[in-house]
Coordinates of C-alpha atoms in Angstrom, one line a residue:
F4 CA -15.0 15.9 12.8
V5 CA -11.4 15.5 15.0
D6 CA -9.9 18.9 14.1
K7 CA -7.3 17.2 16.6
S8 CA -10.1 18.9 19.0
K9 CA -13.1 17.6 16.9
I10 CA -13.0 14.1 14.7
S11 CA -14.7 13.3 11.6
L12 CA -13.3 9.7 11.0
M13 CA -14.0 6.9 8.8
I14 CA -13.4 3.6 10.0
H15 CA -12.2 0.4 7.7
R16 CA -13.0 -2.4 9.8
F17 CA -15.1 -5.3 8.4
Y18 CA -14.8 -9.5 7.8
G19 CA -14.8 -9.1 3.6
R20 CA -13.2 -8.5 0.5
P21 CA -10.7 -5.6 1.4
W22 CA -10.8 -2.4 -0.1
T23 CA -7.9 -1.6 -2.9
M24 CA -5.0 1.1 -2.6
E25 CA -7.3 2.9 -5.0
Q26 CA -10.4 2.7 -3.3
R27 CA -9.1 4.2 -0.2
T28 CA -7.3 6.9 -2.0
E29 CA -10.8 8.0 -3.7
L30 CA -12.2 7.5 -0.1
F31 CA -9.5 10.4 0.8
K32 CA -10.2 12.4 -1.8
R33 CA -13.8 12.1 -1.1
E34 CA -13.1 13.2 2.5
Q35 CA -11.4 15.4 1.8
K36 CA -14.2 17.4 -0.7
W37 CA -16.8 16.7 2.1
G38 CA -15.3 17.7 4.9
L39 CA -14.1 14.8 6.7
N40 CA -10.9 14.6 8.1
T41 CA -9.5 11.1 10.1
Y42 CA -9.2 7.5 8.5
L43 CA -9.0 4.6 11.1
Y44 CA -7.4 1.7 9.9
A45 CA -7.9 -1.2 11.1
P46 CA -9.1 -3.9 8.2
K47 CA -9.4 -7.1 9.7
D48 CA -8.0 -8.9 6.3
D49 CA -4.5 -7.2 7.9
Y50 CA -3.8 -10.2 10.2
K51 CA -1.0 -8.4 11.9
H52 CA -3.5 -5.6 12.7
R53 CA -4.9 -8.2 14.7
M54 CA -4.7 -12.1 15.1
Y55 CA -0.3 -11.5 14.3
W56 CA -0.3 -8.4 16.0
R57 CA 3.4 -9.0 17.4
D58 CA 5.0 -9.6 13.6
L59 CA 6.5 -6.3 11.8
Y60 CA 5.2 -5.7 8.5
A61 CA 7.1 -7.2 6.1
A62 CA 8.9 -4.8 2.7
E63 CA 5.9 -5.1 0.5
E64 CA 3.4 -4.7 3.3
A65 CA 5.7 -1.6 4.7
E66 CA 5.0 0.0 1.5
Q67 CA 1.6 -0.2 0.8
L68 CA 1.0 1.4 4.4
M69 CA 3.7 3.6 3.5
S70 CA 1.6 4.7 0.6
L71 CA -1.6 4.7 2.1
I72 CA -0.5 6.9 4.5
S73 CA 1.3 9.3 2.0
A74 CA -1.9 9.4 0.2
A75 CA -4.2 10.4 3.4
K76 CA -1.6 13.3 4.2
Q77 CA -1.8 14.3 0.2
H78 CA -5.6 14.7 1.4
D79 CA -5.2 16.3 4.6
V80 CA -6.6 13.3 6.2
E81 CA -5.6 12.1 9.4
F82 CA -4.0 8.6 9.4
V83 CA -4.9 6.6 12.6
Y84 CA -3.3 2.6 13.0
A85 CA -5.3 0.9 14.7
I86 CA -3.9 -2.3 16.7
S87 CA -5.8 -5.1 18.7
P88 CA -3.6 -6.8 20.6
G89 CA -6.4 -8.1 23.3
L90 CA -6.7 -11.4 21.5
D91 CA -3.7 -12.8 23.3
I92 CA -1.5 -10.6 25.1
T93 CA 0.0 -11.1 28.6
F94 CA -0.6 -7.7 29.8
S95 CA 2.2 -8.5 33.0
N96 CA 5.2 -9.5 30.3
P97 CA 7.5 -6.7 29.7
K98 CA 8.1 -8.9 26.9
E99 CA 4.8 -8.3 25.0
V100 CA 5.0 -4.7 26.3
A101 CA 8.1 -4.3 24.3
A102 CA 7.1 -5.9 21.2
L103 CA 4.1 -4.2 20.9
K104 CA 6.1 -1.0 21.3
R105 CA 8.2 -2.5 18.5
K106 CA 5.6 -2.8 16.4
L107 CA 4.3 0.5 16.6
D108 CA 7.6 2.3 16.5
Q109 CA 7.6 0.6 12.9
V110 CA 4.3 2.5 11.4
K111 CA 5.5 5.4 12.9
E112 CA 8.1 5.5 11.2
F113 CA 6.0 4.6 8.2
G114 CA 5.2 8.5 8.5
C115 CA 2.1 7.2 10.6
R116 CA 1.9 10.3 13.8
S117 CA -1.9 8.6 15.1
F118 CA -2.7 5.4 16.9
S119 CA -5.3 3.8 18.5
L120 CA -5.3 0.6 21.2
L121 CA -8.6 -1.5 20.7
F122 CA -9.6 -3.9 23.3
D123 CA -13.2 -5.3 22.0
D124 CA -14.8 -8.3 21.1
I125 CA -12.4 -10.2 23.4
E126 CA -12.5 -12.7 26.6
T127 CA -12.4 -10.9 29.9
E128 CA -10.8 -13.7 32.3
M129 CA -7.6 -12.5 32.7
C130 CA -4.5 -15.2 32.8
P131 CA -3.2 -16.5 36.4
A132 CA -0.1 -14.1 35.7
D133 CA -2.0 -11.0 34.8
K134 CA -4.4 -11.7 38.4
Q135 CA -1.0 -11.5 39.8
A136 CA 0.1 -7.9 38.8
F137 CA -3.6 -6.3 38.0
S138 CA -6.4 -6.0 40.6
S139 CA -8.8 -5.6 37.4
F140 CA -8.7 -6.5 33.8
A141 CA -9.2 -2.6 33.2
H142 CA -6.3 -1.9 35.6
A143 CA -4.2 -3.5 32.9
Q144 CA -5.8 -2.7 29.9
V145 CA -5.0 1.1 31.0
A146 CA -1.3 0.3 32.3
I147 CA -0.5 -0.9 29.0
T148 CA -2.3 1.6 27.5
N149 CA -0.8 4.5 28.9
E150 CA 2.9 3.3 28.6
V151 CA 2.7 2.8 25.1
Y152 CA 0.8 6.2 24.8
M153 CA 3.8 7.7 26.6
H154 CA 6.3 5.6 24.9
L155 CA 5.0 7.1 21.3
G156 CA 5.4 10.6 22.7
E157 CA 2.0 11.4 23.8
P158 CA 0.7 11.8 19.9
E159 CA -2.0 14.1 19.5
V160 CA -4.3 11.7 18.4
F161 CA -4.6 8.3 20.3
L162 CA -7.7 6.3 20.7
F163 CA -8.7 3.7 23.1
C164 CA -11.4 0.9 22.6
P165 CA -12.6 -0.3 26.0
T166 CA -14.0 -4.1 26.2
D167 CA -17.6 -2.8 27.2
Y168 CA -18.1 0.0 24.8
C169 CA -21.6 0.4 24.5
A170 CA -24.0 0.6 27.7
A171 CA -25.5 -2.6 26.9
F172 CA -22.0 -4.2 27.7
C173 CA -21.8 -2.7 31.1
T174 CA -22.6 -3.9 34.7
P175 CA -25.1 -2.9 36.2
S176 CA -25.3 0.1 34.6
V177 CA -23.2 2.4 32.8
T178 CA -22.3 4.7 36.2
Q179 CA -21.9 2.2 38.0
S180 CA -19.5 0.2 35.8
S181 CA -16.3 -0.5 37.9
Y182 CA -14.9 -1.6 34.4
L183 CA -15.6 2.2 32.9
N184 CA -15.2 3.9 36.3
T185 CA -11.5 2.9 36.5
V186 CA -11.0 3.6 32.7
G187 CA -12.1 7.3 33.9
E188 CA -9.8 7.4 36.5
K189 CA -6.6 6.1 35.2
L190 CA -6.7 6.8 31.6
L191 CA -4.5 9.3 30.7
P192 CA -6.8 12.6 30.0
G193 CA -4.3 12.9 26.5
I194 CA -6.2 9.5 25.0
D195 CA -9.6 9.5 23.6
V196 CA -12.4 6.9 24.6
L197 CA -14.4 4.7 21.9
W198 CA -18.1 4.6 22.3
T199 CA -20.7 2.7 20.1
G200 CA -24.2 4.2 22.5
P201 CA -26.5 2.3 24.1
K202 CA -26.0 -0.8 22.0
V203 CA -23.2 -2.2 19.2
V204 CA -25.4 -1.1 16.6
S205 CA -27.3 1.5 18.0
H206 CA -30.5 3.1 16.8
K207 CA -30.7 6.1 18.4
I208 CA -28.0 8.2 20.2
S209 CA -29.2 10.4 23.4
V210 CA -27.6 13.5 24.4
E211 CA -28.5 12.4 27.9
S212 CA -27.1 9.3 27.8
I213 CA -23.6 10.5 25.7
E214 CA -23.8 13.5 29.1
E215 CA -23.8 10.0 31.2
V216 CA -21.3 8.2 29.6
S217 CA -18.5 11.5 29.5
S218 CA -19.3 12.3 33.7
V219 CA -17.7 8.5 33.7
L220 CA -15.2 8.9 31.4
K221 CA -14.3 12.5 32.9
R222 CA -14.2 13.2 28.9
A223 CA -15.9 13.5 25.7
P224 CA -16.1 9.9 23.8
V225 CA -15.6 9.4 20.1
I226 CA -18.6 7.4 18.8
W227 CA -17.7 4.6 17.1
D228 CA -21.0 4.4 15.0
N229 CA -21.8 0.9 13.6
I230 CA -25.0 2.5 11.7
H231 CA -24.3 1.4 8.3
A232 CA -22.3 -1.6 9.1
N233 CA -23.5 -4.5 7.4
D234 CA -20.8 -7.5 8.2
Y235 CA -23.0 -9.1 10.5
D236 CA -25.7 -10.0 7.6
P237 CA -24.5 -10.7 4.1
Q238 CA -28.4 -9.9 2.8
R239 CA -28.2 -6.9 4.2
L240 CA -26.6 -3.6 2.7
F241 CA -27.6 0.6 4.3
L242 CA -28.3 3.1 2.1
G243 CA -30.0 5.1 4.4
P244 CA -29.4 8.6 5.8
Y245 CA -27.3 9.3 9.0
K246 CA -30.4 10.1 11.2
D247 CA -31.5 9.6 14.8
R248 CA -28.5 11.3 16.4
P249 CA -29.1 15.2 17.4
T250 CA -26.7 17.5 16.0
D251 CA -26.9 18.4 19.8
L252 CA -24.7 16.3 20.0
I253 CA -21.5 17.6 18.1
P254 CA -20.1 19.7 21.1
K255 CA -20.1 17.4 23.9
L256 CA -18.5 14.8 21.3
K257 CA -14.5 14.6 20.8
G258 CA -15.8 13.0 17.3
V259 CA -17.4 10.2 15.4
L260 CA -16.4 7.6 13.1
T261 CA -18.9 5.5 11.0
N262 CA -18.0 1.6 10.5
P263 CA -19.5 1.3 7.1
N264 CA -20.8 -1.0 4.4
C265 CA -18.3 -3.9 3.8
E266 CA -18.8 -2.9 -0.3
F267 CA -17.1 0.5 -1.2
Y268 CA -19.1 2.3 -3.4
P269 CA -22.4 1.8 -1.5
N270 CA -20.8 3.9 1.3
F271 CA -21.4 7.2 -1.0
V272 CA -25.0 7.7 1.5
A273 CA -23.8 7.1 4.5
I274 CA -19.9 8.9 4.2
H275 CA -22.3 11.9 1.6
T276 CA -25.1 12.2 4.9
L277 CA -22.7 11.8 8.1
A278 CA -20.7 14.6 6.4
T279 CA -24.2 16.9 6.0
W280 CA -25.0 16.2 9.5
C281 CA -21.4 17.0 10.9
K282 CA -21.5 20.3 9.4
A283 CA -25.0 21.3 10.2
P284 CA -24.6 23.6 13.1
A285 CA -22.4 25.9 11.3
E286 CA -23.9 26.5 8.2
G287 CA -25.9 29.4 10.3
A288 CA -29.1 29.9 10.8
P289 CA -31.6 26.8 11.9
R290 CA -33.3 25.4 9.1
D291 CA -36.8 24.1 8.1
V292 CA -37.2 20.2 9.1
E293 CA -40.1 17.8 7.2
M294 CA -42.7 17.4 9.7
G295 CA -41.7 13.4 8.9
D296 CA -38.5 13.9 10.3
E297 CA -39.0 12.3 14.2
E298 CA -36.2 14.2 15.8
Q299 CA -37.1 17.6 14.7
D300 CA -33.5 18.8 14.6
P301 CA -33.9 22.5 13.4
C302 CA -30.8 21.8 12.0
Y303 CA -30.6 18.4 10.1
S304 CA -33.0 17.0 7.8
P305 CA -32.2 13.4 7.3
Q306 CA -34.3 13.7 4.2
K307 CA -32.9 16.2 2.9
A308 CA -29.6 14.8 3.4
L309 CA -30.0 12.2 1.4
N310 CA -31.8 13.3 -1.0
L311 CA -28.8 15.4 -1.7
A312 CA -26.7 12.9 -1.5
L313 CA -28.4 10.6 -3.5
T314 CA -28.6 13.3 -6.2
D315 CA -24.1 13.1 -6.0
W316 CA -24.3 9.9 -6.2
L317 CA -26.3 9.9 -9.4
E318 CA -23.9 11.7 -11.1
E319 CA -21.3 8.9 -10.1
F320 CA -23.6 6.6 -11.4
M321 CA -23.6 8.0 -14.8
S322 CA -20.1 8.4 -15.1
T323 CA -18.3 6.2 -17.4
D324 CA -14.4 7.7 -15.4
Q325 CA -15.0 5.2 -12.3
P326 CA -13.0 6.5 -9.5
G327 CA -11.4 4.5 -7.1
G328 CA -12.5 1.4 -9.9
R329 CA -10.4 -2.0 -9.7
K330 CA -8.7 -2.4 -12.4
E331 CA -10.8 -5.5 -13.8
S332 CA -9.1 -8.5 -16.1
S333 CA -10.4 -8.6 -19.3
E334 CA -12.9 -11.6 -18.1
E335 CA -14.8 -8.8 -16.1
E336 CA -15.3 -6.7 -18.8
P337 CA -18.7 -6.8 -20.1
M338 CA -19.8 -8.6 -23.0
Q339 CA -19.3 -5.5 -26.1
T340 CA -21.5 -4.8 -29.0
D341 CA -20.0 -5.7 -32.1
M342 CA -21.3 -2.1 -33.9
G343 CA -19.7 -3.1 -37.7
E344 CA -22.5 -4.3 -39.1
S345 CA -25.8 -2.4 -40.0
P346 CA -28.7 -2.0 -37.1
Y347 CA -30.8 -4.8 -36.8
I348 CA -34.2 -3.6 -37.1
P349 CA -37.8 -5.2 -36.6
G350 CA -39.9 -5.8 -38.8
A351 CA -43.9 -5.1 -38.8
G352 CA -45.7 -7.1 -36.3
E353 CA -41.9 -8.2 -34.6
N354 CA -40.5 -7.3 -31.3
P355 CA -39.0 -3.9 -30.7
L356 CA -35.9 -3.8 -29.4
Y357 CA -35.1 -3.7 -26.1
T358 CA -33.7 -0.4 -25.0
A359 CA -31.8 0.5 -21.4
E360 CA -33.5 3.5 -20.1
P361 CA -30.9 6.0 -18.1
L362 CA -31.1 5.3 -14.7
T363 CA -33.3 8.1 -12.5
L364 CA -32.9 10.1 -9.0
D365 CA -35.9 8.1 -8.3
D366 CA -34.5 5.1 -8.6
L367 CA -31.8 5.8 -6.3
K368 CA -35.0 6.9 -4.2
L369 CA -36.3 3.6 -4.3
L370 CA -33.2 1.5 -3.8
S371 CA -32.1 3.5 -1.0
D372 CA -36.1 3.0 0.6
L373 CA -35.2 -1.0 0.2
F374 CA -32.0 -1.0 2.0
Y375 CA -32.3 1.6 4.7
L376 CA -31.4 1.0 7.9
P377 CA -30.4 -1.6 10.3
Y378 CA -33.8 -0.6 12.8
E379 CA -36.0 0.4 9.9
H380 CA -37.6 -0.1 6.2
G381 CA -38.0 2.7 3.8
T382 CA -41.3 4.8 2.7
T383 CA -41.9 2.4 -0.1
A384 CA -40.7 -0.6 1.3
R385 CA -43.1 -0.2 4.2
A386 CA -45.9 0.6 1.4
M387 CA -44.9 -3.0 0.2
L388 CA -45.1 -4.7 3.0
Q389 CA -48.2 -3.5 4.1
E390 CA -49.7 -3.9 0.8
L391 CA -49.4 -7.4 0.8
D392 CA -50.2 -8.0 4.1
W393 CA -53.7 -6.2 3.4
L394 CA -53.8 -8.7 0.5
K395 CA -53.3 -11.6 2.0
N396 CA -56.3 -11.2 4.2
Q397 CA -58.6 -9.5 2.0
T398 CA -61.4 -10.6 -0.9
E399 CA -62.3 -7.2 -2.6
W400 CA -58.6 -6.2 -3.7
C401 CA -58.2 -5.4 -7.5
S402 CA -57.2 -2.2 -7.2
R403 CA -54.7 -2.6 -4.4
A404 CA -53.2 -5.4 -6.2
Q405 CA -52.3 -3.5 -8.9
Q406 CA -51.0 -1.0 -6.9
F407 CA -48.9 -3.4 -5.6
D408 CA -47.9 -4.8 -8.7
N409 CA -47.1 -1.2 -10.0
M410 CA -44.6 -1.4 -6.7
C411 CA -42.8 -4.2 -8.2
E412 CA -42.9 -3.4 -11.6
A413 CA -40.7 0.0 -10.5
V414 CA -38.4 -2.4 -8.6
V415 CA -37.5 -4.1 -11.5
Q416 CA -37.2 -1.5 -13.6
M417 CA -34.9 0.1 -11.5
F418 CA -32.6 -3.1 -11.3
N419 CA -32.8 -3.4 -14.9
R420 CA -32.1 0.8 -15.5
L421 CA -28.9 -0.1 -12.7
S422 CA -27.8 -3.2 -14.6
N423 CA -27.1 -0.4 -17.9
A424 CA -25.5 2.3 -15.8
P425 CA -22.2 3.3 -17.4
N426 CA -20.1 3.2 -13.9
R427 CA -19.7 -0.9 -14.1
S428 CA -18.1 -0.6 -10.3
I429 CA -20.7 0.5 -8.5
L430 CA -23.1 -1.9 -10.3
Y431 CA -20.6 -4.8 -9.0
D432 CA -20.6 -3.4 -5.6
L433 CA -24.4 -3.5 -5.7
Y434 CA -25.5 -6.5 -7.6
N435 CA -25.6 -9.4 -5.3
Y436 CA -28.1 -7.1 -3.3
I437 CA -30.6 -5.7 -6.1
C438 CA -30.2 -9.4 -7.8
D439 CA -32.0 -10.9 -4.3
I440 CA -34.3 -8.1 -3.8
K441 CA -35.7 -8.7 -7.1
S442 CA -36.1 -11.7 -7.0
G443 CA -37.7 -11.7 -3.2
V444 CA -40.2 -9.0 -4.8
G445 CA -41.0 -11.4 -7.8
L446 CA -41.7 -14.4 -5.5
A447 CA -44.3 -11.8 -3.8
R448 CA -45.5 -10.8 -7.1
A449 CA -46.3 -13.7 -8.5
Y450 CA -47.9 -15.3 -5.2
V451 CA -50.3 -12.0 -4.9
K452 CA -51.3 -12.7 -8.8
T453 CA -52.4 -16.5 -7.5
L454 CA -55.1 -15.0 -5.1
G455 CA -56.9 -13.7 -8.1
H456 CA -57.4 -17.3 -9.2
S457 CA -58.9 -20.7 -7.8
Q458 CA -55.8 -22.3 -8.7
P459 CA -52.2 -21.5 -7.5
S460 CA -49.3 -21.3 -9.5
A461 CA -47.5 -24.4 -9.9
Q462 CA -44.6 -22.7 -10.4
L463 CA -44.8 -21.0 -6.6
L464 CA -46.8 -23.9 -4.4
N465 CA -45.6 -26.9 -5.8
D466 CA -43.7 -30.1 -3.9
D467 CA -40.3 -29.4 -6.0
P468 CA -40.2 -26.0 -6.1
E469 CA -37.0 -24.1 -8.1
P470 CA -34.0 -23.5 -5.7
W471 CA -34.6 -19.0 -5.7
G472 CA -37.6 -20.3 -3.9
F473 CA -36.2 -21.4 -0.6
R474 CA -33.7 -18.8 0.4
G475 CA -30.8 -18.4 3.0
G476 CA -29.3 -22.0 2.5
L477 CA -28.2 -23.7 5.6
S478 CA -28.5 -20.4 7.7
G479 CA -32.1 -20.2 6.8
E480 CA -33.0 -23.5 7.6
F481 CA -31.6 -23.3 11.0
Q482 CA -33.5 -19.9 11.6
R483 CA -36.4 -20.7 10.7
M484 CA -36.3 -24.1 13.1
L485 CA -35.9 -21.8 15.7
P486 CA -38.6 -20.7 17.8
G487 CA -38.0 -17.0 18.1
H488 CA -37.4 -16.6 14.1
G489 CA -39.2 -13.3 12.6
N490 CA -39.2 -11.7 16.5
R491 CA -37.2 -9.2 15.1
D492 CA -38.7 -8.7 11.7
L493 CA -38.8 -4.5 11.2
F494 CA -42.3 -5.4 9.6
R495 CA -44.5 -6.7 12.2
H496 CA -48.2 -7.2 11.3
P497 CA -50.2 -8.8 12.5
P498 CA -49.1 -8.3 16.3
M499 CA -47.1 -11.0 17.4
T500 CA -48.2 -10.4 21.3
A501 CA -51.5 -12.1 22.6
V502 CA -54.4 -10.5 23.8
Y503 CA -53.6 -9.2 27.5
C504 CA -56.9 -7.9 30.3
I505 CA -55.4 -6.0 32.8
R506 CA -57.5 -6.0 35.8
P507 CA -57.3 -4.9 39.5
Y508 CA -56.1 -7.1 42.3
C509 CA -58.4 -9.3 44.5
P510 CA -57.9 -11.2 47.3
E511 CA -58.3 -14.4 46.0
D512 CA -55.4 -13.3 43.6
K513 CA -53.1 -14.2 46.4
P514 CA -52.7 -18.1 45.9
E515 CA -51.4 -17.6 42.2
V516 CA -49.6 -14.4 42.7
E517 CA -47.0 -16.2 45.2
R518 CA -47.1 -19.2 43.2
I519 CA -45.8 -17.2 40.2
F520 CA -43.7 -15.4 42.6
R521 CA -42.2 -18.7 44.2
E522 CA -42.0 -19.8 40.2
M523 CA -39.5 -17.2 39.0
Q524 CA -38.0 -17.4 42.5
K525 CA -36.8 -13.5 42.1
A526 CA -35.9 -11.5 45.1
G527 CA -38.8 -8.4 45.9
E528 CA -41.8 -7.8 47.5
G529 CA -43.3 -11.0 46.1
E530 CA -45.9 -11.4 48.9
I531 CA -46.9 -8.6 50.1
S532 CA -50.7 -7.5 50.1
P533 CA -51.0 -4.2 48.6
S534 CA -52.3 -1.0 49.3
P535 CA -55.8 0.1 47.9
L536 CA -56.0 0.8 44.3
C537 CA -52.1 -0.4 44.4
G538 CA -52.5 -3.9 43.1
L539 CA -52.4 -5.1 39.3
I540 CA -53.0 -8.4 37.6
L541 CA -52.1 -9.5 34.4
E542 CA -54.1 -12.5 32.3
D543 CA -54.1 -13.7 29.0
D544 CA -56.0 -17.2 27.6
L545 CA -53.9 -19.6 30.3
G546 CA -54.6 -17.3 33.2
L547 CA -52.9 -14.9 35.6
C548 CA -49.4 -14.6 34.0
G549 CA -48.3 -11.4 36.0
Y550 CA -48.8 -9.1 38.6
A551 CA -47.6 -5.2 39.4
L552 CA -48.2 -4.4 43.2
A553 CA -47.0 -1.6 45.6
L554 CA -47.3 -0.5 49.2
T555 CA -47.6 3.3 49.4
D556 CA -45.7 2.9 53.2
A557 CA -43.2 0.4 53.2
K558 CA -41.4 0.6 56.5
P559 CA -43.9 -2.0 58.0
A560 CA -42.5 -4.5 54.7
A561 CA -38.8 -2.8 54.6
A562 CA -37.5 -1.0 57.5
K563 CA -34.1 -2.4 57.1
I564 CA -34.0 -0.2 53.9
Q565 CA -32.4 3.4 53.8
V566 CA -34.1 4.9 50.6
I567 CA -37.7 4.7 52.4
Q568 CA -36.9 8.4 53.6
K569 CA -36.9 9.8 49.7
F570 CA -38.6 6.9 48.4
P571 CA -41.1 5.4 50.8
S572 CA -43.5 3.4 48.8
V573 CA -42.3 0.1 47.3
I574 CA -43.3 -1.8 43.8
A575 CA -43.2 -5.7 42.9
L576 CA -43.3 -6.7 39.8
E577 CA -42.9 -9.9 37.9
M578 CA -44.2 -11.3 34.5
L579 CA -44.0 -15.0 33.3
P580 CA -41.7 -16.0 30.7
R581 CA -44.4 -16.8 28.4
V582 CA -45.0 -13.0 28.2
T583 CA -42.8 -11.5 25.7
D584 CA -44.2 -8.2 24.9
P585 CA -43.3 -5.2 27.9
S586 CA -46.2 -3.2 26.7
P587 CA -48.3 -4.8 29.3
A588 CA -46.2 -4.4 32.0
K589 CA -45.0 -0.3 31.1
R590 CA -48.8 -0.1 31.3
M591 CA -49.3 -1.6 34.5
I592 CA -46.3 0.5 35.9
G593 CA -47.8 3.6 34.7
Q594 CA -51.4 3.1 36.4
L595 CA -49.8 2.0 39.7
L596 CA -47.0 5.4 39.9
S597 CA -49.8 7.4 39.3
S598 CA -52.0 6.0 42.0
I599 CA -48.6 5.9 44.4
R600 CA -48.3 9.3 43.2
S601 CA -51.9 10.4 44.4
S602 CA -51.5 9.3 47.8
G603 CA -48.8 11.6 48.4
S604 CA -46.0 9.6 48.3
R605 CA -42.1 11.4 46.9
G606 CA -40.6 8.3 45.3
A607 CA -40.9 4.6 44.9
F608 CA -38.1 1.9 44.8
C609 CA -38.3 -1.9 44.0
E610 CA -35.7 -4.6 45.0
L611 CA -34.3 -7.1 42.3
R612 CA -31.4 -10.0 42.0
Q613 CA -28.5 -8.9 39.8
S614 CA -29.0 -11.9 38.0
N615 CA -32.5 -11.1 36.4
R616 CA -31.1 -9.1 33.7
R617 CA -34.9 -9.5 32.2
M618 CA -36.0 -7.0 35.2
L619 CA -33.2 -5.2 35.0
D620 CA -33.2 -4.3 31.5
F621 CA -37.0 -3.3 32.1
Y622 CA -36.7 -0.9 34.6
S623 CA -33.9 0.6 33.1
K624 CA -34.9 1.2 29.7
L625 CA -37.9 3.2 31.0
G626 CA -35.8 6.0 31.8
S627 CA -37.3 7.0 35.6
F628 CA -35.8 4.0 37.5
K629 CA -32.0 4.5 38.9
L630 CA -29.9 2.8 40.2
V631 CA -30.0 2.9 44.1
Q632 CA -26.6 2.5 46.2
T633 CA -27.8 0.9 50.1
D634 CA -26.8 -0.7 52.7
G635 CA -28.3 -3.4 54.9
L636 CA -29.4 -5.8 51.9
P637 CA -27.2 -9.1 50.4
Q638 CA -24.8 -8.5 47.8
D639 CA -26.5 -9.7 45.3
I640 CA -29.4 -7.2 45.8
L641 CA -30.3 -3.7 43.9
V642 CA -32.1 -1.5 44.4
M643 CA -33.7 1.0 41.7
A644 CA -35.9 4.2 42.3
T645 CA -37.8 6.6 40.7
S646 CA -39.1 9.9 42.2
L647 CA -42.8 11.2 41.5

């Protein structure tokens, strides 16, 4: 949402079949209609955008780009040309800088007014020549970005994508990242910075996280949102609404970009709901939000936005006028039925003619549920998984089995109606996905039916199944062999965690606590004798597997640490690698902090090695613990603390 002070952006940057000129022009029409105003051009099929960034465009390529820039202008869409020189540029070589300027000058001659330099997904090690010229990688990037920005006449829209473009990449944290702090201090104020949020594909983006990165960058960021990007998984498509980004973010951002699905037509929902989100605060009084909306945003309801988008998409599905359609060859056209002869009329006792029913809004709601968002399934998809899990483990299940079968039948009917929708261009983009989900649902349906018979289905469970019975090819084989396969399934039942017992610490536990401390070889107060009511032990079926200990008065154990005045208590927490579930650790920390608070302490701290990414990540995600600057400790030791 760039109004040049605010940006609503579409990013075209993914691997796969490129969009046609007609599709991109149709995108500009949609952006104009829905109130979005910018298009960032960075397709990875354009080799001269990234791999061969030094090469100028040939005459035919230049003509295509000029046509695209012109089409964007016709629909009041700002065309931003992005270039990615970071794979192999030597920052200190004037000839390299000149080549970059020459390339962008050529694009400027095409009529482009806005530009972006992208340094994402590259190696961070500088070459020897650059190490002599620049004190850090950030200084090198900022220097060339500032120089190019000035050379182009300080464009009104100029975007910079840092190498550390999300919180997960920042070491040791966003606020203490030397890379981000250099960018914030040295990058010219007219240049905007791209940011994907807590992760590359962020589940949620909070106001607090944006305020934090804004303070470091010394400017409001432009969100590069990958919530609908699917180029990392060829079996997933995302048709859910733009969500888990409160509209309170809008005044704190310079803009939002959405990086879409690879396929053009399925992005209708992603773009439509983003447009609804962008306009929400400007549409007057707050509106009622369904109780199911987790964030309870008074200005925006993801479910209402989704319903609105699907209603509009249904009209496009039923249209024979195919906007942005690829001109298919005659071989690709669907076979036409010869209606010259009299239509066949079945006789008595014969099968009735198959009649294609029209696509419905409920079909599209089901489609969206089946292909929802990266971190969650839609309501119907969750219900189907829950039913299948229940049916696998119960004996009295006839009515529930019929319920599950009805859900499966709805998927089949949705597939049939989609396959007969008039707009074939949308169908071609969706077909592989809906065919795959129909096949998977069919296997689950057949399996449930075998549960009701003493003899399993030979077709489903024999030793020589058809190829659709084992899916995923070589990639699927590799994934099934890996020990963590399934750990990230969105539907987790039965629970993947073991059964743990948390009990108070007793003096007899000291040898085992010391053994775990030595085994993990971590820094911290591993061998402290805890204060009363400030020691907890974690056990599983194999025995003691973790501990959480605290001293309410840390002075005797850590006299050299300067933070004791503000945080007088010290905590030591450790888990063996076999404890993969963070829940027991969170519970122990909660109990421990409660006991420390009851003792009258104002705060607590812990010591961690920088290399201990597991515990650094754990304390960071708790939200209450923050890194604290302190002297008198080895360079590889960090202190995190929380006020009570």
